[in-house]
Coordinates of C-alpha atoms in Angstrom, one line a residue:
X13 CA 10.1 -22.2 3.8
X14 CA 6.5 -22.8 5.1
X15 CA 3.9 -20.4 4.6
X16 CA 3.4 -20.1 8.6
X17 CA 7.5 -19.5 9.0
X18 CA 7.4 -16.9 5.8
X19 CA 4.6 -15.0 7.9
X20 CA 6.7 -15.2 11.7
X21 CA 9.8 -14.4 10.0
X22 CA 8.0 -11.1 7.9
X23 CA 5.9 -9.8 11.1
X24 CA 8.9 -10.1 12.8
X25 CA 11.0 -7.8 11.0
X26 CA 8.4 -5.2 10.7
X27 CA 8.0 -5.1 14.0
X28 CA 12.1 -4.9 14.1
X29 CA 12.1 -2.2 11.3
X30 CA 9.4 -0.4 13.6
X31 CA 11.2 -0.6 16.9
X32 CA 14.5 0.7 15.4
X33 CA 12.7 4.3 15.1
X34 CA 12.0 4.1 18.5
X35 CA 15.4 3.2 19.8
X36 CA 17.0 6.2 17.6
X37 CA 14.2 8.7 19.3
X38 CA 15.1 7.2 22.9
X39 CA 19.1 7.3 22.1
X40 CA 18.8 10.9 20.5
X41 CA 16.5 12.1 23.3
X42 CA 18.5 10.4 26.0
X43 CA 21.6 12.5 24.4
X44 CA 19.2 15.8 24.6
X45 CA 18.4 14.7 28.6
X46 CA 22.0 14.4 29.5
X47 CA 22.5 17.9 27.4
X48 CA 20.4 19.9 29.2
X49 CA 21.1 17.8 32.8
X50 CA 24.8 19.2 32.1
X51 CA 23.8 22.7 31.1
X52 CA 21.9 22.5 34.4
X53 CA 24.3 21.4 36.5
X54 CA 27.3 23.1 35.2
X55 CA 26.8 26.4 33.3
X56 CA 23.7 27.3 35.4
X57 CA 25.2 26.5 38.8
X58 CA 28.5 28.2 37.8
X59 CA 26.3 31.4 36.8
X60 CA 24.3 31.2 40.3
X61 CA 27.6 30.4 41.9
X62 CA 29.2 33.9 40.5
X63 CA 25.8 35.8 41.2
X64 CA 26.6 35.2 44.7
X65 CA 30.3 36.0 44.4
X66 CA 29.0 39.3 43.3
X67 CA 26.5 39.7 45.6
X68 CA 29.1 38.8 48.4
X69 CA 31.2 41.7 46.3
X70 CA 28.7 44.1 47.1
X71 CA 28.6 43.1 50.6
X72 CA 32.3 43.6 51.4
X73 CA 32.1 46.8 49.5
X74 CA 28.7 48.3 51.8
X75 CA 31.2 46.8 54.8
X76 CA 34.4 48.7 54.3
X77 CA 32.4 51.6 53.7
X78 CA 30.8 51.1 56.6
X79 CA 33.6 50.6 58.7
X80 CA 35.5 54.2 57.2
X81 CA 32.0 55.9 58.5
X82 CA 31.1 53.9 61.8
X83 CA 34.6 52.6 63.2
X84 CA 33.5 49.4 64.8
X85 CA 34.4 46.2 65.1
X86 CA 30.7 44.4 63.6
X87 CA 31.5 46.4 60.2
X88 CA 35.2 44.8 60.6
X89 CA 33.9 41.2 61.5
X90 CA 31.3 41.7 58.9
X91 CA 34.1 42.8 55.8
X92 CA 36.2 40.1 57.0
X93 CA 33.2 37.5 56.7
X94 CA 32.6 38.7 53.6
X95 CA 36.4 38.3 52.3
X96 CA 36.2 34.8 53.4
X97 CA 33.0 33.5 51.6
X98 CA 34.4 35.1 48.9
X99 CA 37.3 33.2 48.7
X100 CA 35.8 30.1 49.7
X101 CA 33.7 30.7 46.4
X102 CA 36.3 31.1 44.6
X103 CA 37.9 28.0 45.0
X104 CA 34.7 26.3 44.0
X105 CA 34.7 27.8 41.2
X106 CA 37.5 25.4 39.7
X107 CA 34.9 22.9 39.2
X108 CA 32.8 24.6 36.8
X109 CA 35.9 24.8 34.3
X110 CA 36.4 28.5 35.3
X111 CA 40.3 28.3 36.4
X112 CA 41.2 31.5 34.7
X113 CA 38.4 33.6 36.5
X114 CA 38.2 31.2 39.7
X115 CA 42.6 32.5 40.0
X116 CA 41.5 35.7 39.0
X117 CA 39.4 36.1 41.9
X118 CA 41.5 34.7 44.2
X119 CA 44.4 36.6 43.8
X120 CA 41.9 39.8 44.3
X121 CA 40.6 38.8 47.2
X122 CA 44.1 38.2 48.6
X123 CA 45.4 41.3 48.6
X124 CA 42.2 42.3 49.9
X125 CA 42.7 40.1 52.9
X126 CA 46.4 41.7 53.2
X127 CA 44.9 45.6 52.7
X128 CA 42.0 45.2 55.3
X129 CA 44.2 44.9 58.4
X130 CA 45.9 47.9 58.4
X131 CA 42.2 49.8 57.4
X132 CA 41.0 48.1 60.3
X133 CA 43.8 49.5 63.2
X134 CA 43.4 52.6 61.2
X135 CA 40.0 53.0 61.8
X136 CA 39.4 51.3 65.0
X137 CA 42.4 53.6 66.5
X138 CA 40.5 57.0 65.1
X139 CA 42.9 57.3 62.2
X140 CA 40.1 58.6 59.8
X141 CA 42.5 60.4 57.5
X142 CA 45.2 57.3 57.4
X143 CA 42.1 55.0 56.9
X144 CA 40.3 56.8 54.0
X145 CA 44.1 56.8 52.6
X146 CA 44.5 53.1 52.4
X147 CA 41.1 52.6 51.5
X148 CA 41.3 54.8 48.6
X149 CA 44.2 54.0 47.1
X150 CA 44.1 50.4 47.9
X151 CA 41.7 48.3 49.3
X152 CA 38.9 49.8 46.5
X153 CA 41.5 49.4 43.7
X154 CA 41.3 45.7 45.2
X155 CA 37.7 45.1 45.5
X156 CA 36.9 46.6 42.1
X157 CA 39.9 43.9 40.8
X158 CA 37.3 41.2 42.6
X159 CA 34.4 42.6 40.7
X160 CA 36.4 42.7 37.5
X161 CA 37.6 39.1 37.5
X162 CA 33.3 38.6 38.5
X163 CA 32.9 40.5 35.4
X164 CA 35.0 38.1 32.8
X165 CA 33.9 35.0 34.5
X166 CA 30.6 35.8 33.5
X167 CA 31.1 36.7 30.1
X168 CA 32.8 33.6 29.6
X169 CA 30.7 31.9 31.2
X170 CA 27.5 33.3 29.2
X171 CA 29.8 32.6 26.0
X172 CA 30.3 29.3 27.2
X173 CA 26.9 28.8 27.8
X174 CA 25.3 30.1 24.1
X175 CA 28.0 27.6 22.6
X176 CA 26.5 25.2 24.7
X177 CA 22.8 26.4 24.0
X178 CA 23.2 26.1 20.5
X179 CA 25.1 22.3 20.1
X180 CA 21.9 21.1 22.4
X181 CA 19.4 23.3 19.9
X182 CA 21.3 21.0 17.0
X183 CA 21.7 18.2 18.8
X184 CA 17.5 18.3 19.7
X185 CA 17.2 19.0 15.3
X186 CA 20.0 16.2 14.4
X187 CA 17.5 13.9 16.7
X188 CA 14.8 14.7 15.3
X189 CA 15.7 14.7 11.8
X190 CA 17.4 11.2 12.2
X191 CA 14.3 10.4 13.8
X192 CA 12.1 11.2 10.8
X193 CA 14.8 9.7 8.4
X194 CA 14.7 6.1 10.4
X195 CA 10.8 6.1 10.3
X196 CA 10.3 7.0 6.9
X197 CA 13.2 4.2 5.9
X198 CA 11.4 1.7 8.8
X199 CA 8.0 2.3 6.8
X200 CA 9.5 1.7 3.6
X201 CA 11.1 -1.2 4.5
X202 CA 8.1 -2.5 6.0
X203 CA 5.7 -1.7 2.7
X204 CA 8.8 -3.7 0.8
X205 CA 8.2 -6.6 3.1
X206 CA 4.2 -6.0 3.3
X207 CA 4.3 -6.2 -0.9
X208 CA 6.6 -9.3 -0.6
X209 CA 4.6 -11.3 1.8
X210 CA 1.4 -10.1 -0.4
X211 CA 3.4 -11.6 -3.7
X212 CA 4.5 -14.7 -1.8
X213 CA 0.8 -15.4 -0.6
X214 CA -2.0 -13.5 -2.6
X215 CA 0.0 -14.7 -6.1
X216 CA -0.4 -18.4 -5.4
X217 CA -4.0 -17.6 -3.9
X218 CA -5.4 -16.2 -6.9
X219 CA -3.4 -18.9 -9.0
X220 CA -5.5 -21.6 -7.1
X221 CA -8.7 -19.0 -7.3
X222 CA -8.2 -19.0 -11.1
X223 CA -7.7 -23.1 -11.4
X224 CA -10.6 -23.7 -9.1
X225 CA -12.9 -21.3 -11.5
X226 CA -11.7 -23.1 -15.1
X227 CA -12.2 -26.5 -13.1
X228 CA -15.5 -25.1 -12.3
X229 CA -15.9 -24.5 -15.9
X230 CA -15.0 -28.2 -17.6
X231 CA -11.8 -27.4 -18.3
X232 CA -10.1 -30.0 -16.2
X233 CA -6.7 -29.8 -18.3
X234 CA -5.9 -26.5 -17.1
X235 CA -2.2 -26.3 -15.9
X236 CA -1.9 -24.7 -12.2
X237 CA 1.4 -22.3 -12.8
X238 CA 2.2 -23.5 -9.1
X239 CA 5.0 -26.0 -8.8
X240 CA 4.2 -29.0 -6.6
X241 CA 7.5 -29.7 -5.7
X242 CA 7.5 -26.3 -3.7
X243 CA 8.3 -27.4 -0.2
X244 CA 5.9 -25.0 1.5
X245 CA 1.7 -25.5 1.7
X246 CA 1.1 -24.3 -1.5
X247 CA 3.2 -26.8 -3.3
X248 CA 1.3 -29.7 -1.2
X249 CA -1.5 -27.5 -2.5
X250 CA -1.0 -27.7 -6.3
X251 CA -0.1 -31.6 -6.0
X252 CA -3.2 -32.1 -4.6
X253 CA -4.9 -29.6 -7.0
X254 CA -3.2 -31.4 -10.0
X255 CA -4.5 -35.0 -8.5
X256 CA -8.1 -33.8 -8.3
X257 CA -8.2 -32.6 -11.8
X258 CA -6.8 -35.5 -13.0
X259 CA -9.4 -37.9 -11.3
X260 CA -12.2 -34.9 -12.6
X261 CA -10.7 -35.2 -15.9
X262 CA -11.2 -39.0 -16.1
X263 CA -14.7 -38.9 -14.5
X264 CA -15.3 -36.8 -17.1
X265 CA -14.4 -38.7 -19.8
X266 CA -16.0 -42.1 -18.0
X267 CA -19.3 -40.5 -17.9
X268 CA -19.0 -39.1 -21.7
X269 CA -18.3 -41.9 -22.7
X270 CA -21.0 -44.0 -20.9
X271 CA -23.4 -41.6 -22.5
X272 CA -22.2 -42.2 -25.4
X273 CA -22.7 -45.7 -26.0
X274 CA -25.2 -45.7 -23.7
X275 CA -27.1 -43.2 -26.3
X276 CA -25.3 -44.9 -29.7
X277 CA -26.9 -48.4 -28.1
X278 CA -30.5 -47.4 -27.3
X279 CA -30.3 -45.6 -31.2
X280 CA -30.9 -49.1 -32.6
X281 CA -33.6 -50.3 -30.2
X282 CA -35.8 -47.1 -30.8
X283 CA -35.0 -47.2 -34.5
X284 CA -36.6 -50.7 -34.8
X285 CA -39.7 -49.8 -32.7
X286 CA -40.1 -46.6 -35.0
X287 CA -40.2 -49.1 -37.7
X288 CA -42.5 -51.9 -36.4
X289 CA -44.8 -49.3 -35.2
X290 CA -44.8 -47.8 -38.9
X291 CA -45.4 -51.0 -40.1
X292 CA -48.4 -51.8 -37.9
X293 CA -49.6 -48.7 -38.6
X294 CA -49.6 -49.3 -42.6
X295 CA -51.3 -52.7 -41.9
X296 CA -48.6 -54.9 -42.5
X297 CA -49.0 -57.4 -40.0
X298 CA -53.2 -57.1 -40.2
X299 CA -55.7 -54.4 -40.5
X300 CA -56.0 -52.2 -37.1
X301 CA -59.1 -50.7 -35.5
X302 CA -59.1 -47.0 -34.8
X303 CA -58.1 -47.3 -31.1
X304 CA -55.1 -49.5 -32.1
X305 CA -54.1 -46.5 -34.6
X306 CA -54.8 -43.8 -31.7
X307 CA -52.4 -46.0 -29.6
X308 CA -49.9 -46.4 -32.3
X309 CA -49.6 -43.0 -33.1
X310 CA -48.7 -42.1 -29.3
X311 CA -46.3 -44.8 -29.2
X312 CA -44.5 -43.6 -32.1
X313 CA -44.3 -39.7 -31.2
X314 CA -43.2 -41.1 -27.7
X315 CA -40.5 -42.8 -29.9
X316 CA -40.3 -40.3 -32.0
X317 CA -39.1 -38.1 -28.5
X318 CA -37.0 -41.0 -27.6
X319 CA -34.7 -41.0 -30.4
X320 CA -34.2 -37.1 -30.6
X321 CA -33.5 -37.4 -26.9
X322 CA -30.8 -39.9 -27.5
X323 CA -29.8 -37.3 -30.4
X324 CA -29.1 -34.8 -28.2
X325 CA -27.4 -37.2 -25.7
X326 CA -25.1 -38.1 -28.7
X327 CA -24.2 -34.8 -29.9
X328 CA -23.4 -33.3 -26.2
X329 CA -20.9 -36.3 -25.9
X330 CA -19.2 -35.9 -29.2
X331 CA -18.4 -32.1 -28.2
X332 CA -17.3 -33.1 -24.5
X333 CA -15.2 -35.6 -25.7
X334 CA -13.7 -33.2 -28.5
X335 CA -15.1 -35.3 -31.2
X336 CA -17.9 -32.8 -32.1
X337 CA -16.9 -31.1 -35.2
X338 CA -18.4 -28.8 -37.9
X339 CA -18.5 -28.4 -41.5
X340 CA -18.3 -24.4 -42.2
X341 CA -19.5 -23.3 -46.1
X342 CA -20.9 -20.0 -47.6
X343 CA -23.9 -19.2 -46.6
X344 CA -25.9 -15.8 -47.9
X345 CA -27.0 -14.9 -44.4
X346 CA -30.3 -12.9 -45.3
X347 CA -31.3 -16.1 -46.8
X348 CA -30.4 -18.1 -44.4
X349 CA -32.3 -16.1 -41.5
X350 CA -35.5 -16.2 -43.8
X351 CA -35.5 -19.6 -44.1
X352 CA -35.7 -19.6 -40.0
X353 CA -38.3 -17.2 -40.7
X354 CA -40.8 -19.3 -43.0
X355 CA -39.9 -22.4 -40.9
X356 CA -41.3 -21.0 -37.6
X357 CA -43.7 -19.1 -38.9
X358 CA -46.7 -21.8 -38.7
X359 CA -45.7 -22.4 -34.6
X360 CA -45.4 -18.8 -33.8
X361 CA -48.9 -18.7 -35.8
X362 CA -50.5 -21.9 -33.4
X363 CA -49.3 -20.1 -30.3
X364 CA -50.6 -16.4 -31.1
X365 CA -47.2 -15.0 -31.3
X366 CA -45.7 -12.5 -33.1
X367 CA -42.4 -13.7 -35.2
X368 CA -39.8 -10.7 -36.9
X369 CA -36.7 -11.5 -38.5
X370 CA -34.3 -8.4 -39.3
X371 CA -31.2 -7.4 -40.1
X372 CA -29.2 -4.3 -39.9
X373 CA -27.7 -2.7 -43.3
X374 CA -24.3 -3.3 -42.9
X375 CA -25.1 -6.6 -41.9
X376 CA -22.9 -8.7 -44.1
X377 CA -23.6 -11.2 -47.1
X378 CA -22.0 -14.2 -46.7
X379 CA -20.7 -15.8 -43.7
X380 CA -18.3 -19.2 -43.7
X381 CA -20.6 -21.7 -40.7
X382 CA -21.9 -24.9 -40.9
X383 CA -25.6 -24.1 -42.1
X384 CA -27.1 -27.4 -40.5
X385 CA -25.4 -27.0 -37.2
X386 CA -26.1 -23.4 -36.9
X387 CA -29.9 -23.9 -37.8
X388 CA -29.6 -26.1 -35.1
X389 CA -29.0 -23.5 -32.9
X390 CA -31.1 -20.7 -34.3
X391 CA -34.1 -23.6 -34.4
X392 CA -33.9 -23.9 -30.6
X393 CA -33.1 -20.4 -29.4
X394 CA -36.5 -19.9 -31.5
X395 CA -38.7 -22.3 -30.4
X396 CA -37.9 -21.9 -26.6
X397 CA -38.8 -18.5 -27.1
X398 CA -41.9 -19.1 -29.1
X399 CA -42.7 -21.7 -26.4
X400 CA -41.6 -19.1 -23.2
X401 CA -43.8 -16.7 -24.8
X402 CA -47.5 -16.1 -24.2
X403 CA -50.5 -15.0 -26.8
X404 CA -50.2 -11.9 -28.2
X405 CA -46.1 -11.9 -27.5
X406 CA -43.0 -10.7 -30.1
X407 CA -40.2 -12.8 -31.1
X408 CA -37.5 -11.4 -32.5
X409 CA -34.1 -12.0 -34.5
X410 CA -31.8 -9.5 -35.3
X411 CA -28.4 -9.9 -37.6
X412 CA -25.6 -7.0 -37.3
X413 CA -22.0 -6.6 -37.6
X414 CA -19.6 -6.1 -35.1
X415 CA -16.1 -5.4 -36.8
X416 CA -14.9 -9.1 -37.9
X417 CA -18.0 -10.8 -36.3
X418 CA -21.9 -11.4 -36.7
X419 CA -24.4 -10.6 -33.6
X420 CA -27.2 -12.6 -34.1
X421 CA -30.3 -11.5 -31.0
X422 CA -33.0 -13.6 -30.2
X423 CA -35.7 -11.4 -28.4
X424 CA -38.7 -13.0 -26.7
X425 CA -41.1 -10.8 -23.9
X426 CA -41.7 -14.1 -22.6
X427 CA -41.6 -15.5 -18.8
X428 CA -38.2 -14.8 -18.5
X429 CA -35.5 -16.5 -16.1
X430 CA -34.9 -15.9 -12.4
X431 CA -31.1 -14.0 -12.2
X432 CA -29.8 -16.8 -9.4
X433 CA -30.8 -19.2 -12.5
X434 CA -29.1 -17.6 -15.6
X435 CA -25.6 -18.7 -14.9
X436 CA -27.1 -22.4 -15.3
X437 CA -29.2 -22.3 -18.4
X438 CA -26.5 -23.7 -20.4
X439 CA -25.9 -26.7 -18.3
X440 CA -27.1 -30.0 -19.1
X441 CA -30.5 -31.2 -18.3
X442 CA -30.5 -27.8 -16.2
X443 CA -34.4 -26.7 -16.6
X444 CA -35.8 -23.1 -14.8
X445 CA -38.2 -22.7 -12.8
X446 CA -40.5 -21.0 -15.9
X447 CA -41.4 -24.5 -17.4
X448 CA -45.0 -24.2 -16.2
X449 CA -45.4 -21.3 -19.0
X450 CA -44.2 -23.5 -22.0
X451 CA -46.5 -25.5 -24.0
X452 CA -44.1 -28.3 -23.3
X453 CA -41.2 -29.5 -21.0
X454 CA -38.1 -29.7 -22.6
X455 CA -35.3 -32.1 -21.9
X456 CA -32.3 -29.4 -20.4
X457 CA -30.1 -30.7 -23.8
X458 CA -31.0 -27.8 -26.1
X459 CA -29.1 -25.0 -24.3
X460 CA -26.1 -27.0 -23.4
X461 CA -25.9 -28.0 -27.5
X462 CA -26.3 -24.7 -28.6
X463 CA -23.1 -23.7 -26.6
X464 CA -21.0 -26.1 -27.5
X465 CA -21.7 -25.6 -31.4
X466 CA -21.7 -21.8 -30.6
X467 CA -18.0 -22.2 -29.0
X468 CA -17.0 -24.9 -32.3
X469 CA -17.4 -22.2 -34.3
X470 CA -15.3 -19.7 -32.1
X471 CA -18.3 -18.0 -31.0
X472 CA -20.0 -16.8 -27.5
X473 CA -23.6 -17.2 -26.8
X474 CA -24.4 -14.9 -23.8
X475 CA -27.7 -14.6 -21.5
X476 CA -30.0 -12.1 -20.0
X477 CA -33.3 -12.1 -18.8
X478 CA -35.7 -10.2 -16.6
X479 CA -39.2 -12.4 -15.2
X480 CA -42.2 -11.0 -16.6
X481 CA -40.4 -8.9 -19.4
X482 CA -38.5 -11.2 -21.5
X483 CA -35.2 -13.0 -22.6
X484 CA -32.6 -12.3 -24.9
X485 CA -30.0 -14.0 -26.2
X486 CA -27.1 -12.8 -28.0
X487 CA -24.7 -15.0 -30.1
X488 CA -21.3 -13.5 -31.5
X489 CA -19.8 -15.7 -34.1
X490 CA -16.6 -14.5 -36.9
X491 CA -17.3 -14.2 -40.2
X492 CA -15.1 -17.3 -41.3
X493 CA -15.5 -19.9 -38.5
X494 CA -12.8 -22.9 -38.7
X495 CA -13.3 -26.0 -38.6
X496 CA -12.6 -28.3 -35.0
X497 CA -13.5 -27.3 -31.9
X498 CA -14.3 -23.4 -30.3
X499 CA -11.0 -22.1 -28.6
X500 CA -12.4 -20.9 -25.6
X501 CA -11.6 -23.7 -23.4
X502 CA -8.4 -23.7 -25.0
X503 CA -7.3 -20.3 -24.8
X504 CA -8.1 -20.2 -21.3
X505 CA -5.5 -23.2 -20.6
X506 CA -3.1 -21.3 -22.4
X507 CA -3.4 -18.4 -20.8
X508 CA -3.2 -19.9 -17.2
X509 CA 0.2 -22.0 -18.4
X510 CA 1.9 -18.5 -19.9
X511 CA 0.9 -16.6 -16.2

């Protein structure tokens, strides 16, 4: 699956996982709505309907009372009205699921309607007595029958309508709960997917990010942990990543090696003009006038800067192309750092600049490195900061321990090097921009040497500088370096295959 389908097909169940949610809320509410829409239609019409019934109750009874006092025919026509809405009432009270009360009511008002002739002749025909008689004993027994059936209609009906109350009250908490429960499982769904879209895509990302960076570095074997036979843009991705290292790696090893006879040829050359220069110097070939010597001289040390040139060029290629290698022995350290000492003291003397050597007390005695090689790098580290450093300046080197290792600190209070420029000073033929304070131009070789010697013997070597305050740099090396090459390149392949 593509990168572009993994993305549709994850946004789009999020967007699912969100809208179910939703559709539970809209079900659940649309339950409530149809709730309360019966509630309304049912149990409150029914109780308006029987408010009226009574009302209408306590018409006919105002009516017949009436009629006992007055003896006319509107309090007649007006109880008779009153019987017959109550009926009609009545029977519509079978569609509110009120049969019992609806029968109940009925049958009252029926023997009402069967009482209230005979009250009527009575009392239209000036039969007071005969007319209170049959009202008392039973057209009132009848009426209070009506209001009595009223009476247990609405008690049902208020029972009836708490029941009712209270399933809508849980149905309105069951919604809501569900509600919650489907968001809260929609939004962890959704952060399952978010992670595993973030996995899918940032993993490979920072795969590439890290291959990128070691190519960046040299290391041009590095194995990308991305499969290129992955059928989605990454895997067309790693292919090509693998490709371009490969064709880095080989460029690499072209130009090494075109330095490197390139410097092994030009060794012989130089070498022979050293020596016929020598020669004419000496006189071999004829005496030679004091201009001729001047000449001669500068011919030589130009020579002379030639051949440690092509030196350099020689050594830098051995170590890129893993043949650089170094011999580690005993060495009594203190020793060792005087020697430094007494060999730059005469240069730090010419240039007016102050030269300490040090070590801390539980700096060790012995270490196991290669003496010549790591003179080679003291020897530069020392003379590019007696070089960097004006009159009246301090150079420094400091030995301690640091568990299983040596920190060896060279100080100057030199120029110093721009920050954008420190991640380069180890690069070859890579100069700053603080040449114009040295007493001489260098060739860019000494830093990048120093490194990889530093990194043969399992060591770091490590920058920092600040302009117009000084440089330091710090090398860590083991107590027992090995012989063959520094493992840092290596490690970091390992460590990108085992991820």
């Amino acid at each position: 699956m593509t990168i572009r389908a993994k993305l549709a097909v994850a946004l789009a169940a999020i967007l699912l996982l969100l809208a179910l949610p939703l559709a539970i809320s809209y079900s659940s509410l649309r339950q409530v709505h149809r709730a309360t829409q019966s509630l309304r239609d049912r149990e409150f019409a029914a109780s308006l309907l029987l408010g009226r019934i009574r009302g209408s109750v306590d018409d006919l009874r105002r009516a017949e009372t009436a009629l006992l006092f007055v003896h006319d025919a509107g309090s007649r026509d007006a109880m008779s009205e009153a019987v017959g809405g109550i009926a009609a009432m009545a029977d519509s009270l079978d569609r509110y699921d009120l049969d019992q009360a609806a029968t109940e009511i009925r049958s009252a008002i029926r023997e009402v309607e069967g009482l209230a002739p005979a009250e009527y002749q009575a009392a239209l025909g000036g039969r007071g007595a005969e007319a209170e008689q049959i009202s008392t004993s039973r057209v009132v027994p009848a009426i209070s029958k009506v209001e009595l059936a009223v009476g247990h209609a609405e008690v049902s009906l208020r029972q009836r309508t708490r029941v009712r109350v209270e399933q809508t009250a849980q149905a309105v908490g069951d919604a809501g709960t569900v509600s919650a429960i489907a968001a809260v499982a929609a939004i962890l769904a959704a952060l399952l997917i978010a992670a595993w879209l973030l996995q899918a895509i940032g993993r490979p990302v920072r795969e590439l990010e890290r291959g990128m960076h070691e190519i960046s570095e040299g290391c041009f074997d590095y194995q990308l942990p991305i499969r290129s036979t992955r059928r989605d843009e990454f895997g067309r991705l790693a292919a090509s990543f693998d490709r371009m290292a490969k064709q880095l790696a080989e460029l690499d090893k072209l130009k090494a090696e075109f330095v490197s006879v390139a410097s092994h040829e030009l060794k012989t050359p130089i070498n022979v003009i050293i020596g016929y220069l020598q020669l004419l110097e000496e006189g071999a070939y004829g005496p030679v006038s004091p201009k001729q010597n001047e000449i001669l001289r500068t011919l030589e040390s130009q020579a002379g800067a030639l051949a440690r040139l092509t030196k350099q060029l020689l050594d830098v290629s051995r170590f890129e192309a893993g043949g650089g290698t170094i011999a580690p022995r005993p060495i009594e350290l203190r020793a060792f750092l005087l020697e430094l000492e007494a060999a730059f003291r005469v240069l730090a003397q010419q240039r007016g600049v102050t030269l300490e050597v040090g070590w801390a007390d539980d700096a060790p005695h012995e270490v196991h490195w290669d003496p010549d090689r790591m003179s080679e790098v003291l020897g530069n580290l020392l003379s590019n900061a007696v070089k960097f450093t004006s009159q009246g300046g301090r150079v420094s080197m400091r030995a301690e321990r640091q568990g299983e290792c040596v920190s060896l600190e060279v100080r100057d209070t030199g120029a110093g090097i721009p920050a954008d420029q420190l991640p380069h000073v180890f690069e070859k033929f890579y100069q700053a921009d603080n040449q114009g304070s040295a007493s001489q131009a260098g060739t860019g070789l000494g830093l990048a040497i120093a490194k990889e010697i530093v990194e043969a013997h399992g060591g770091t070597i490590e920058c920092e500088s600040t302009p117009g305050v000084g440089t330091t740099f710090t090398i860590v090396l083991p107590l027992r370096a090995t012989p063959g090459r520094g493992q840092r390149r290596q490690s970091s392949v390992a460590e990108g295959a085992a991820s």
